């Protein structure tokens, strides 16, 4: 008996993978709305998550899994999207194969565990490939306040007062960080604009326009 993709999604044994697919669709919708409003889910997620050391020797358990998945190499949202996509694709493919071979799918929990086990190595390889394309993030333990006074570049949306947008900035060690910024005054900054970081309020930096006569400008790669 042949089992197709849509038919499998209606089975309770596919529940974990349906959830993953809907999460992917939700992330896409939020990013689209955020692009229109000048707010990035990626920046919010990166600010909310703790820093991960990707060079930990003898890491165990979840720490080792996080390291292999690539936390600290690329924005956390990229890792989440890759992990969800791999989990859903592997899980659905597994259930279709089992259904076609034996006539019934695996229990949802068993299939979910199998797909999750495959997600870490496969997702890690994909993240490493993506990391060669997108700007590298690093995770040295620095005080985020130390970025005040640095020049940042708006990377997505338009930053307005009360509507922060995502920017990237290099610290004194040359490491790239993704942050949220909003103007100090009633003005706006568009993608590609360079701004000077002022004060950190919660997880959002206030910023002002670069004054070429007084502010050093360090272009980001």
Coordinates of C-alpha atoms in Angstrom, one line a residue:
X1 CA 0.0 0.0 0.0
X2 CA 1.4 3.4 -1.0
X3 CA 1.2 6.3 1.5
X4 CA 1.6 9.9 0.2
X5 CA 2.7 13.0 2.1
X6 CA -0.7 14.7 2.6
X7 CA -2.4 11.5 3.7
X8 CA 0.4 10.8 6.3
X9 CA 0.0 14.3 7.8
X10 CA -3.6 13.5 8.8
X11 CA -2.4 10.6 10.9
X12 CA -1.8 11.1 14.7
X13 CA 1.5 9.3 14.3
X14 CA 2.7 12.4 12.3
X15 CA 1.8 14.9 15.0
X16 CA 5.4 16.0 15.9
X17 CA 6.2 16.6 12.3
X18 CA 3.0 18.5 11.6
X19 CA 3.9 20.8 14.6
X20 CA 7.4 21.3 13.1
X21 CA 5.9 22.3 9.7
X22 CA 3.5 24.8 11.3
X23 CA 6.3 26.3 13.3
X24 CA 8.3 26.8 10.1
X25 CA 5.3 28.5 8.5
X26 CA 4.8 30.6 11.6
X27 CA 8.4 31.7 11.6
X28 CA 8.2 32.7 8.0
X29 CA 5.0 34.7 8.6
X30 CA 6.6 36.5 11.6
X31 CA 9.7 37.4 9.6
X32 CA 7.6 38.7 6.7
X33 CA 5.6 40.9 9.1
X34 CA 8.8 41.9 10.9
X35 CA 10.3 42.9 7.6
X36 CA 7.4 45.3 7.0
X37 CA 7.6 46.7 10.5
X38 CA 11.4 46.9 10.8
X39 CA 11.6 44.3 13.5
X40 CA 13.5 41.0 13.2
X41 CA 12.5 37.8 15.0
X42 CA 16.1 36.7 14.5
X43 CA 17.5 39.6 16.5
X44 CA 15.0 39.1 19.3
X45 CA 15.9 35.4 19.5
X46 CA 19.6 36.0 19.5
X47 CA 19.3 38.6 22.3
X48 CA 17.1 36.3 24.4
X49 CA 19.3 33.2 24.1
X50 CA 22.5 32.8 26.2
X51 CA 25.9 32.8 24.6
X52 CA 27.2 29.3 23.6
X53 CA 30.9 28.3 23.5
X54 CA 31.4 26.4 20.3
X55 CA 34.9 25.3 21.3
X56 CA 34.1 23.4 24.5
X57 CA 36.4 20.3 25.1
X58 CA 34.6 17.3 26.5
X59 CA 31.2 18.8 26.2
X60 CA 28.4 16.5 27.3
X61 CA 24.7 15.9 26.6
X62 CA 22.7 19.0 25.5
X63 CA 25.8 21.2 25.5
X64 CA 27.5 18.9 23.0
X65 CA 24.3 18.9 20.8
X66 CA 24.1 22.7 20.9
X67 CA 27.7 22.9 19.9
X68 CA 27.3 20.5 17.0
X69 CA 24.2 22.3 15.8
X70 CA 26.2 25.4 15.4
X71 CA 25.1 27.8 18.1
X72 CA 27.5 30.8 18.0
X73 CA 28.3 30.2 14.3
X74 CA 25.1 31.7 12.7
X75 CA 22.0 33.5 14.0
X76 CA 19.9 31.3 16.2
X77 CA 16.9 31.6 14.0
X78 CA 18.8 30.1 11.1
X79 CA 19.7 27.1 13.3
X80 CA 16.0 26.8 14.4
X81 CA 14.7 26.8 10.9
X82 CA 17.3 24.2 9.7
X83 CA 16.6 21.9 12.7
X84 CA 12.8 22.1 12.2
X85 CA 13.1 21.5 8.5
X86 CA 15.4 18.5 9.0
X87 CA 13.2 17.1 11.8
X88 CA 10.1 17.3 9.6
X89 CA 11.7 15.9 6.4
X90 CA 13.4 13.0 8.2
X91 CA 10.3 12.2 10.2
X92 CA 7.8 12.3 7.4
X93 CA 10.2 10.3 5.1
X94 CA 10.7 7.7 7.9
X95 CA 6.9 7.3 8.4
X96 CA 6.2 7.0 4.7
X97 CA 8.9 4.3 4.3
X98 CA 7.6 2.4 7.4
X99 CA 4.0 2.7 6.2
X100 CA 4.8 1.4 2.7
X101 CA 6.9 -1.5 4.1
X102 CA 4.7 -2.7 7.0
X103 CA 1.3 -1.1 6.5
X104 CA 1.3 1.1 9.6
X105 CA 3.5 4.0 10.8
X106 CA 5.7 4.0 13.9
X107 CA 4.2 5.5 17.1
X108 CA 4.6 9.3 17.2
X109 CA 7.1 9.2 20.1
X110 CA 9.3 6.6 18.5
X111 CA 9.3 8.3 15.1
X112 CA 10.0 11.6 16.8
X113 CA 13.0 10.3 18.7
X114 CA 14.4 8.8 15.6
X115 CA 14.0 12.0 13.6
X116 CA 15.5 14.1 16.5
X117 CA 18.5 11.8 16.6
X118 CA 19.1 12.4 12.9
X119 CA 18.5 16.2 13.2
X120 CA 21.6 16.9 15.3
X121 CA 24.3 15.5 12.9
X122 CA 22.4 16.4 9.7
X123 CA 21.4 19.8 10.9
X124 CA 25.0 20.4 12.2
X125 CA 26.4 19.7 8.7
X126 CA 23.9 22.1 7.1
X127 CA 24.6 24.9 9.6
X128 CA 28.3 24.5 8.9
X129 CA 27.6 24.9 5.2
X130 CA 25.5 28.0 5.9
X131 CA 28.1 29.5 8.2
X132 CA 30.5 29.7 5.2
X133 CA 28.1 32.0 3.5
X134 CA 26.6 34.2 6.2
X135 CA 28.7 36.5 8.4
X136 CA 30.3 34.5 11.2
X137 CA 29.1 35.1 14.7
X138 CA 31.3 34.5 17.6
X139 CA 30.5 34.0 21.3
X140 CA 33.3 35.4 23.4
X141 CA 32.1 36.4 26.8
X142 CA 32.0 40.2 26.5
X143 CA 29.8 42.7 28.3
X144 CA 27.2 43.8 25.8
X145 CA 27.4 47.3 27.3
X146 CA 31.0 47.5 25.9
X147 CA 29.5 47.9 22.4
X148 CA 28.4 51.4 23.2
X149 CA 30.2 53.9 21.0
X150 CA 30.8 51.3 18.3
X151 CA 29.5 51.8 14.7
X152 CA 26.8 49.4 13.6
X153 CA 25.1 48.7 10.3
X154 CA 21.3 48.3 9.9
X155 CA 20.8 44.9 8.3
X156 CA 17.1 44.5 8.1
X157 CA 14.0 46.8 8.0
X158 CA 13.8 50.4 9.1
X159 CA 14.6 51.5 12.6
X160 CA 12.3 54.1 14.1
X161 CA 11.6 55.4 17.6
X162 CA 9.7 52.7 19.3
X163 CA 10.2 50.3 16.4
X164 CA 13.7 48.7 16.7
X165 CA 15.4 47.0 13.9
X166 CA 18.3 44.5 13.6
X167 CA 21.9 45.7 13.2
X168 CA 25.3 44.1 13.2
X169 CA 28.4 45.4 14.9
X170 CA 31.9 44.3 15.5
X171 CA 33.5 44.5 19.0
X172 CA 37.1 45.5 19.7
X173 CA 38.1 41.9 19.0
X174 CA 36.7 42.0 15.5
X175 CA 33.8 39.6 16.4
X176 CA 30.4 40.2 14.9
X177 CA 27.2 40.6 17.0
X178 CA 23.6 41.0 16.0
X179 CA 21.7 43.5 18.1
X180 CA 18.4 45.5 18.1
X181 CA 18.7 49.3 17.7
X182 CA 16.3 52.3 17.7
X183 CA 17.0 56.0 17.1
X184 CA 17.5 58.3 20.0
X185 CA 15.6 61.0 18.2
X186 CA 12.5 61.1 16.0
X187 CA 14.2 59.9 12.9
X188 CA 14.6 56.6 10.9
X189 CA 17.5 54.5 9.7
X190 CA 17.1 52.1 6.7
X191 CA 19.0 49.0 5.7
X192 CA 22.6 49.7 5.1
X193 CA 22.7 52.9 7.2
X194 CA 25.5 53.2 9.7
X195 CA 24.8 54.3 13.2
X196 CA 26.7 54.9 16.5
X197 CA 25.5 52.9 19.4
X198 CA 24.6 54.9 22.5
X199 CA 22.9 53.5 25.6
X200 CA 21.7 49.9 26.1
X201 CA 18.1 49.8 27.4
X202 CA 17.1 46.3 28.2
X203 CA 18.1 44.4 25.1
X204 CA 17.8 47.4 22.7
X205 CA 20.5 50.0 21.9
X206 CA 19.6 53.6 21.3
X207 CA 21.6 55.0 18.4
X208 CA 22.3 58.1 16.4
X209 CA 23.4 58.8 12.9
X210 CA 27.1 58.6 12.1
X211 CA 28.8 62.0 11.9
X212 CA 31.6 61.4 9.4
X213 CA 33.6 64.3 10.7
X214 CA 33.8 63.0 14.3
X215 CA 32.9 59.3 14.3
X216 CA 35.3 56.6 13.1
X217 CA 33.6 54.3 10.5
X218 CA 34.6 50.6 10.4
X219 CA 32.8 48.9 7.5
X220 CA 31.6 45.4 8.1
X221 CA 32.4 42.7 5.6

